[in-house]
PDB file of C-alpha atoms in Angstrom:
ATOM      1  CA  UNK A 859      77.908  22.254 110.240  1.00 51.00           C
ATOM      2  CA  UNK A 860      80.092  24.751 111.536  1.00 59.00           C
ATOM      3  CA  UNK A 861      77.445  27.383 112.386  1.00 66.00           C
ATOM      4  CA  UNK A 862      75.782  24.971 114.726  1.00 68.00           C
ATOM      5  CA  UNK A 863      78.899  24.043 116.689  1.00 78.00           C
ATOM      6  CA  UNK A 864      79.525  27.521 117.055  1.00 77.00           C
ATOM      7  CA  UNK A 865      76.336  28.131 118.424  1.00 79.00           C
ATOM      8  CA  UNK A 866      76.155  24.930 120.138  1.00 80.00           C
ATOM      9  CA  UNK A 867      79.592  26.547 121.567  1.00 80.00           C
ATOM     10  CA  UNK A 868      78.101  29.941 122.741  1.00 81.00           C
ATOM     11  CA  UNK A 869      75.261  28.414 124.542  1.00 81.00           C
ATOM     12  CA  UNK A 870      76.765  26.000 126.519  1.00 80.00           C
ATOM     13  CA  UNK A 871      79.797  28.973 127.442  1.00 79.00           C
ATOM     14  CA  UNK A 872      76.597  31.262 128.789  1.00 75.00           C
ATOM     15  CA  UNK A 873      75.388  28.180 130.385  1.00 73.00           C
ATOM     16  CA  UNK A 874      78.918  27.878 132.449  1.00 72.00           C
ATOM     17  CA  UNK A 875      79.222  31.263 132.989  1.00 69.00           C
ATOM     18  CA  UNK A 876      75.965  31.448 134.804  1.00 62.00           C
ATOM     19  CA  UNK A 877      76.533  28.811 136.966  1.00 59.00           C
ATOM     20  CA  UNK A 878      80.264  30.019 137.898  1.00 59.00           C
ATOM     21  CA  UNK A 879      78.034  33.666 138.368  1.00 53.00           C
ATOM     22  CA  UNK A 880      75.944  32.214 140.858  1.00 53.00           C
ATOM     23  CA  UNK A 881      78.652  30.927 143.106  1.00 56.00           C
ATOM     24  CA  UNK A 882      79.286  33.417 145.957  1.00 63.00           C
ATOM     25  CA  UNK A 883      82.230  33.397 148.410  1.00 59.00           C
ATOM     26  CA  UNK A 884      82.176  36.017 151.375  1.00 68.00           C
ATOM     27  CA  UNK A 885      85.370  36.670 152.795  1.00 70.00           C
ATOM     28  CA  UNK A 886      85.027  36.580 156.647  1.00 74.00           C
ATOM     29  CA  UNK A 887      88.488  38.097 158.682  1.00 77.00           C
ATOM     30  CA  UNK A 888      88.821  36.927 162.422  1.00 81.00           C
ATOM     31  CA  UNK A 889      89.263  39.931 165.121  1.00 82.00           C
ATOM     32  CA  UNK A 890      93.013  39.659 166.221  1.00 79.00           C
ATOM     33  CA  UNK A 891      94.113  36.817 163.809  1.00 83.00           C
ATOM     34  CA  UNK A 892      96.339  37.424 160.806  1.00 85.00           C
ATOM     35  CA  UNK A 893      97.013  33.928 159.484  1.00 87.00           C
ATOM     36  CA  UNK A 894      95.366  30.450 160.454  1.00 88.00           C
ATOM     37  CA  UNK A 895      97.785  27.407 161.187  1.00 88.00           C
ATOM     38  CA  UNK A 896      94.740  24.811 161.759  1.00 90.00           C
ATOM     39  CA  UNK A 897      91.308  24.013 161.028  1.00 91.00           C
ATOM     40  CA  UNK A 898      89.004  20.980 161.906  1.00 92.00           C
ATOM     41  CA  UNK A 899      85.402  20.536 162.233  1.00 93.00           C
ATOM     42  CA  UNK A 900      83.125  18.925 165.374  1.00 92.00           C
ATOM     43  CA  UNK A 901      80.616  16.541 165.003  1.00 90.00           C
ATOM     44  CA  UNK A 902      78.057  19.069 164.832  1.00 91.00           C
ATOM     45  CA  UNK A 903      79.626  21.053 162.193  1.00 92.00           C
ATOM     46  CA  UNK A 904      81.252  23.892 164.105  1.00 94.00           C
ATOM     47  CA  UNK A 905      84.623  24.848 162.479  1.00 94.00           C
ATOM     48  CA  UNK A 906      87.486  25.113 165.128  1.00 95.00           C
ATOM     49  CA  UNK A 907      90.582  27.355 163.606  1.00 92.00           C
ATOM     50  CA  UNK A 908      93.734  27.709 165.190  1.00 90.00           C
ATOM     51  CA  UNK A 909      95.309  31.006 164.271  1.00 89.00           C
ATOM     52  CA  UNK A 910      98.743  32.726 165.042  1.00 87.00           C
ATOM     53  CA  UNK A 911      96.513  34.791 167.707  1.00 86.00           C
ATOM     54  CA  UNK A 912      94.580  31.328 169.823  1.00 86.00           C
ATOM     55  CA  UNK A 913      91.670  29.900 169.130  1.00 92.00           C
ATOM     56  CA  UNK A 914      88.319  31.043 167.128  1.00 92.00           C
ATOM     57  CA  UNK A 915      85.370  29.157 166.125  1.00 93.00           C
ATOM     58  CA  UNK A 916      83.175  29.766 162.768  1.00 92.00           C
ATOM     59  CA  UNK A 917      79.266  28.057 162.553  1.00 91.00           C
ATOM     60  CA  UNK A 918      78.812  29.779 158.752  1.00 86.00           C
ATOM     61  CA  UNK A 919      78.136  32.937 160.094  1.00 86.00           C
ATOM     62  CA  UNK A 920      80.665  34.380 162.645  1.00 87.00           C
ATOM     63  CA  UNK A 921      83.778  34.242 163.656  1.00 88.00           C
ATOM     64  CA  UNK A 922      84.640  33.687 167.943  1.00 91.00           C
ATOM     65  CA  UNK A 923      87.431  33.978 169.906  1.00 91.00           C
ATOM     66  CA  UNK A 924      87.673  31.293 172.667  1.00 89.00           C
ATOM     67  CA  UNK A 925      90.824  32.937 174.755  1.00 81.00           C
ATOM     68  CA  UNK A 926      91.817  35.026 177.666  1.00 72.00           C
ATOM     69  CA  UNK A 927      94.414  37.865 177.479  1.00 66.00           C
ATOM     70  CA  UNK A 928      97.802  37.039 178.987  1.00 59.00           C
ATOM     71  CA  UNK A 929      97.155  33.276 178.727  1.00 67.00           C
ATOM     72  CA  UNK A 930      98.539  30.532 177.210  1.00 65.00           C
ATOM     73  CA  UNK A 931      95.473  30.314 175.056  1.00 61.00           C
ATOM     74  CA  UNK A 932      96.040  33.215 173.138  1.00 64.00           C
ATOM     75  CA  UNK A 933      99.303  31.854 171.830  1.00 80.00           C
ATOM     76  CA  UNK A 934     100.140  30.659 168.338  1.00 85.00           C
ATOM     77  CA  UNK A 935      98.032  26.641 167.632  1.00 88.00           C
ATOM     78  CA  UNK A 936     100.053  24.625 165.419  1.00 86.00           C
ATOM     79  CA  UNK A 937      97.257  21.882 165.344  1.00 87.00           C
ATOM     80  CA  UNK A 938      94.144  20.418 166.472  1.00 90.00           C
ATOM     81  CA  UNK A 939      92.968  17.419 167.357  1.00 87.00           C
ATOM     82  CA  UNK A 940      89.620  15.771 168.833  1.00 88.00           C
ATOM     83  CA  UNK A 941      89.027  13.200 171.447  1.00 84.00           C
ATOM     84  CA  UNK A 942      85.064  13.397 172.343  1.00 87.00           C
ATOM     85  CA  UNK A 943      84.366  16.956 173.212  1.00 89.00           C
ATOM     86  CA  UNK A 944      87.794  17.791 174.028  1.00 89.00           C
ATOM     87  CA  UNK A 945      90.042  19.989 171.408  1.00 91.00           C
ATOM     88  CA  UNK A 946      93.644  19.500 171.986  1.00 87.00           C
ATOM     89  CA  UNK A 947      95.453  22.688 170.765  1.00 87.00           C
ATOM     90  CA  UNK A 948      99.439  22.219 169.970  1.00 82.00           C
ATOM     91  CA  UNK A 949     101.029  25.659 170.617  1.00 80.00           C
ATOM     92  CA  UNK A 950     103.906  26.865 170.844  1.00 72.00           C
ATOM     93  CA  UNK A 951     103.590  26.762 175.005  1.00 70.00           C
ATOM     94  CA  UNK A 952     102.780  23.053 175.143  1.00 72.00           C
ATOM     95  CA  UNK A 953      99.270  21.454 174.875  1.00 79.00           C
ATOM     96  CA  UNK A 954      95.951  23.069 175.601  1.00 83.00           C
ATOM     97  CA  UNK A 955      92.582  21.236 176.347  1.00 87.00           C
ATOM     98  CA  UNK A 956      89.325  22.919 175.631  1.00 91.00           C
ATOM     99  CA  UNK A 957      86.184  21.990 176.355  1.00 92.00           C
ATOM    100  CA  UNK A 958      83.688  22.590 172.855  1.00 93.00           C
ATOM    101  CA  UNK A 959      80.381  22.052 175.298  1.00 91.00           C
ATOM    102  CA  UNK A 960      81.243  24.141 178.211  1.00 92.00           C
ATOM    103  CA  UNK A 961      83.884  26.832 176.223  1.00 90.00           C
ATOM    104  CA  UNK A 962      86.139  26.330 179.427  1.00 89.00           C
ATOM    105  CA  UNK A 963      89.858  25.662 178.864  1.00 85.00           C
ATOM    106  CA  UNK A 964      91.030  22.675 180.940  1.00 77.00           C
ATOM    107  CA  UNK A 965      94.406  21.670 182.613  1.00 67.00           C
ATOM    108  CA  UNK A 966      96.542  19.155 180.846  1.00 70.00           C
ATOM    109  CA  UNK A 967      99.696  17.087 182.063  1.00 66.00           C
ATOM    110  CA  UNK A 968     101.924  19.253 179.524  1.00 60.00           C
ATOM    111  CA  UNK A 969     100.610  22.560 180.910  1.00 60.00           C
ATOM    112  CA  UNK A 970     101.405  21.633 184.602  1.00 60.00           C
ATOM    113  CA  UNK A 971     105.079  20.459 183.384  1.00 59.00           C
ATOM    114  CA  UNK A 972     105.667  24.035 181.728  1.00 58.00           C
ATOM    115  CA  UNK A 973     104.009  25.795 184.820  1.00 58.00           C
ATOM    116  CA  UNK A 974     107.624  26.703 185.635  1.00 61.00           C
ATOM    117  CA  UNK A 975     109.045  29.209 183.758  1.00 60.00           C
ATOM    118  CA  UNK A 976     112.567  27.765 182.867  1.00 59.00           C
ATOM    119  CA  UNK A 977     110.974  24.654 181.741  1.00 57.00           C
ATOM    120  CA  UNK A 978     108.795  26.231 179.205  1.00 54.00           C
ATOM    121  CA  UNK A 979     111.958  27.997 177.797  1.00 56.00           C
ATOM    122  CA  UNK A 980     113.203  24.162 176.572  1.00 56.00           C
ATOM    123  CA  UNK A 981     109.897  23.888 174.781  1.00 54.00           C
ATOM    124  CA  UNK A 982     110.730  25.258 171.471  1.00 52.00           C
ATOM    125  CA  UNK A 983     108.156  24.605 169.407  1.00 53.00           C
ATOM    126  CA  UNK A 984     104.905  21.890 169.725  1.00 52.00           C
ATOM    127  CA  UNK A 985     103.693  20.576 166.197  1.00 52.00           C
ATOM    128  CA  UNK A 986     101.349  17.020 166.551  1.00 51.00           C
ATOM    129  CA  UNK A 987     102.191  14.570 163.901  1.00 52.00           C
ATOM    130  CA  UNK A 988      99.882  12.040 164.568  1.00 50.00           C
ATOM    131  CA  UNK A 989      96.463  12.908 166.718  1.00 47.00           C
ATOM    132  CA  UNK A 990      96.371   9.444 168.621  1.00 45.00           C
ATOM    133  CA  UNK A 991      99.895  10.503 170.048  1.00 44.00           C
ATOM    134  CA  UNK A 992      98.805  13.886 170.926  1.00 41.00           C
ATOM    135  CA  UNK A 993     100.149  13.677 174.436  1.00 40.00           C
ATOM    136  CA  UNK A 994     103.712  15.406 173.449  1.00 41.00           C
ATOM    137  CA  UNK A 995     105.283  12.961 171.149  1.00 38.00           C
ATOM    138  CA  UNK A 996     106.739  15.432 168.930  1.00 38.00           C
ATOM    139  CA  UNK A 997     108.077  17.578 171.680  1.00 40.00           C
ATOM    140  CA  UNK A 998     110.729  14.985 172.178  1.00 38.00           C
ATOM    141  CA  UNK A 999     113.147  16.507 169.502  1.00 37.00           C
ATOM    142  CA  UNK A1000     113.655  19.278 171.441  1.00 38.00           C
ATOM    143  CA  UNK A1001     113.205  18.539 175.097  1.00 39.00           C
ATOM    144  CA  UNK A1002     115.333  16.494 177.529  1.00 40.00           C
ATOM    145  CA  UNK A1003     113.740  12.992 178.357  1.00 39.00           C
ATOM    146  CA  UNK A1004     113.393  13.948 182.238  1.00 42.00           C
ATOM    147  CA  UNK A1005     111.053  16.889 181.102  1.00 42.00           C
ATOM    148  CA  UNK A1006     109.740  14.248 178.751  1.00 40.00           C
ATOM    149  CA  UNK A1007     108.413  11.919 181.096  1.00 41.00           C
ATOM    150  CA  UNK A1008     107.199  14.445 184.048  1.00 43.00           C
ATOM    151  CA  UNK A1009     105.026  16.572 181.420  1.00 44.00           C
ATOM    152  CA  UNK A1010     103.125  13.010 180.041  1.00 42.00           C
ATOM    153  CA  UNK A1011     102.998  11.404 183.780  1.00 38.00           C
TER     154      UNK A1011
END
C-alpha cells in the first residue's frame, strides 16, 4: 500500500511541477518610471498606470508614456479614476484630465485654480478616496475653503 501512494505521490508532484513550468511571467520596466502608485484598466482592456514619473499605458505588449516634459503631467499620480473616456489623474499638482481616445490632456477646474503659482504651493498632496468625489474632496485637509470652492466652481 505504501509503494503506490508513493508513486501515486511522485506523479501527481511531476504533474504540478509541469504546470507551475509552463507559467511564464516577463518582466516589462517603463522608460522614466521607478515605482507605480496606480493602475486601472479601460473598457477595452488597455492598462492605465500611474507612476512616480506621469502617466504610461500597457496593451500586453508595451509600455507608453502619455506626458510632456515640464508639465504637470509628468508629475507623481496618486490615483486614477474613469468617467467615460476621461482618466482623472490625482497628482501631487492637483487633478489632471486625459482623454484615452484622442491621447490629449484636457483642462480641469483644479488645474485652472493652481494656475497661480502661490496657490499650488497650499496643495500639498492630492490622494482620491472615493472616485465619484473625484473633483478635490480630499484636498480639503490641506487647503483653505476659499481655494476650496474656486478650484471645484
Amino acid at each position: 500500500k505504501k509503494p503506490i501512494n508513493r508513486i501515486s505521490m511522485a506523479i501527481a508532484m511531476l504533474f504540478v511541477s509541469l504546470a507551475i513550468h509552463a507559467q511564464r511571467f516577463v518582466n516589462t520596466s517603463l522608460e522614466g518610471a521607478q515605482s507605480v502608485c496606480a493602475i486601472t484598466q479601460d473598457s477595452d482592456g488597455m492598462i492605465w498606470l500611474g507612476t512616480d514619473n506621469g502617466l504610461y499605458s500597457y496593451d500586453g505588449y508595451h509600455g507608453y508614456r502619455h506626458f510632456q516634459e515640464h508639465t504637470f503631467s509628468n508629475t507623481r499620480v496618486n490615483a486614477l479614476g474613469f468617467e467615460g473616456r476621461m482618466l482623472y489623474l490625482a497628482t501631487g499638482n492637483g487633478i489632471l484630465k486625459f482623454d484615452t481616445q484622442s491621447y490629449q490632456y484636457a483642462e480641469t477646474p483644479a488645474m485652472k485654480a493652481f494656475a497661480d503659482e502661490a496657490k499650488r504651493k497650499q496643495l500639498k498632496e492630492l490622494r482620491v478616496l472615493d472616485i465619484k468625489v473625484v473633483r478635490l474632496t480630499s484636498v480639503a485637509m490641506s487647503m483653505p475653503c476659499s481655494l476650496l470652492r474656486e478650484a471645484c466652481s
